[in-house]
Amino acid sequence: MKNLRFLLWGLALATLTGCVDLDEQLVGTVTTTYFSTPAGLEAAVDGDYAQLRDFFGREES
């Protein structure tokens, strides 16, 4: 029981103090002109269909 208490305190301390100065860089942003090109529009539609295939059980015709 005493070890469990120390473990929980240690996890709480590590969780609350970790990643304070984390600087995130966006790598997946889409520009405003991305969907105006045929390649960009096709990539968007392909991504939507891939999500639907995963949702409906990977049934392909």
mmCIF file of N, CA and C in Angstrom, residues 6-25:
data_model
loop_
_atom_site.group_PDB
_atom_site.id
_atom_site.type_symbol
_atom_site.label_atom_id
_atom_site.label_comp_id
_atom_site.label_asym_id
_atom_site.label_seq_id
_atom_site.Cartn_x
_atom_site.Cartn_y
_atom_site.Cartn_z
ATOM 1 N N PHE A 6 3.416 5.944 -3.064
ATOM 2 C CA PHE A 6 4.586 6.605 -3.634
ATOM 3 C C PHE A 6 4.531 6.598 -5.163
ATOM 4 N N LEU A 7 4.066 5.512 -5.723
ATOM 5 C CA LEU A 7 3.946 5.423 -7.175
ATOM 6 C C LEU A 7 2.944 6.445 -7.705
ATOM 7 N N LEU A 8 1.804 6.561 -7.056
ATOM 8 C CA LEU A 8 0.794 7.523 -7.494
ATOM 9 C C LEU A 8 1.291 8.957 -7.354
ATOM 10 N N TRP A 9 1.973 9.259 -6.257
ATOM 11 C CA TRP A 9 2.538 10.597 -6.084
ATOM 12 C C TRP A 9 3.596 10.875 -7.147
ATOM 13 N N GLY A 10 4.408 9.895 -7.445
ATOM 14 C CA GLY A 10 5.434 10.064 -8.471
ATOM 15 C C GLY A 10 4.829 10.293 -9.845
ATOM 16 N N LEU A 11 3.795 9.537 -10.181
ATOM 17 C CA LEU A 11 3.126 9.726 -11.470
ATOM 18 C C LEU A 11 2.447 11.088 -11.555
ATOM 19 N N ALA A 12 1.809 11.500 -10.475
ATOM 20 C CA ALA A 12 1.158 12.814 -10.454
ATOM 21 C C ALA A 12 2.188 13.927 -10.607
ATOM 22 N N LEU A 13 3.309 13.802 -9.916
ATOM 23 C CA LEU A 13 4.356 14.816 -10.008
ATOM 24 C C LEU A 13 4.946 14.871 -11.414
ATOM 25 N N ALA A 14 5.196 13.724 -12.011
ATOM 26 C CA ALA A 14 5.751 13.687 -13.366
ATOM 27 C C ALA A 14 4.757 14.235 -14.386
ATOM 28 N N THR A 15 3.483 13.964 -14.188
ATOM 29 C CA THR A 15 2.459 14.430 -15.118
ATOM 30 C C THR A 15 2.282 15.939 -15.038
ATOM 31 N N LEU A 16 2.284 16.468 -13.836
ATOM 32 C CA LEU A 16 2.028 17.893 -13.669
ATOM 33 C C LEU A 16 3.225 18.766 -14.024
ATOM 34 N N THR A 17 4.422 18.233 -13.980
ATOM 35 C CA THR A 17 5.603 19.052 -14.256
ATOM 36 C C THR A 17 6.185 18.807 -15.638
ATOM 37 N N GLY A 18 5.723 17.833 -16.362
ATOM 38 C CA GLY A 18 6.293 17.522 -17.670
ATOM 39 C C GLY A 18 5.772 18.438 -18.754
ATOM 40 N N CYS A 19 6.601 18.709 -19.737
ATOM 41 C CA CYS A 19 6.241 19.449 -20.951
ATOM 42 C C CYS A 19 5.750 20.868 -20.673
ATOM 43 N N VAL A 20 6.379 21.562 -19.763
ATOM 44 C CA VAL A 20 5.974 22.929 -19.464
ATOM 45 C C VAL A 20 6.355 23.863 -20.609
ATOM 46 N N ASP A 21 7.533 23.697 -21.166
ATOM 47 C CA ASP A 21 8.001 24.591 -22.216
ATOM 48 C C ASP A 21 7.956 23.929 -23.594
ATOM 49 N N LEU A 22 6.899 23.203 -23.850
ATOM 50 C CA LEU A 22 6.749 22.500 -25.116
ATOM 51 C C LEU A 22 6.335 23.482 -26.207
ATOM 52 N N ASP A 23 7.132 23.576 -27.247
ATOM 53 C CA ASP A 23 6.817 24.413 -28.400
ATOM 54 C C ASP A 23 6.443 23.506 -29.561
ATOM 55 N N GLU A 24 5.195 23.576 -29.975
ATOM 56 C CA GLU A 24 4.722 22.736 -31.067
ATOM 57 C C GLU A 24 4.826 23.486 -32.384
ATOM 58 N N GLN A 25 5.215 22.774 -33.425
ATOM 59 C CA GLN A 25 5.262 23.339 -34.764
ATOM 60 C C GLN A 25 4.237 22.610 -35.622
#
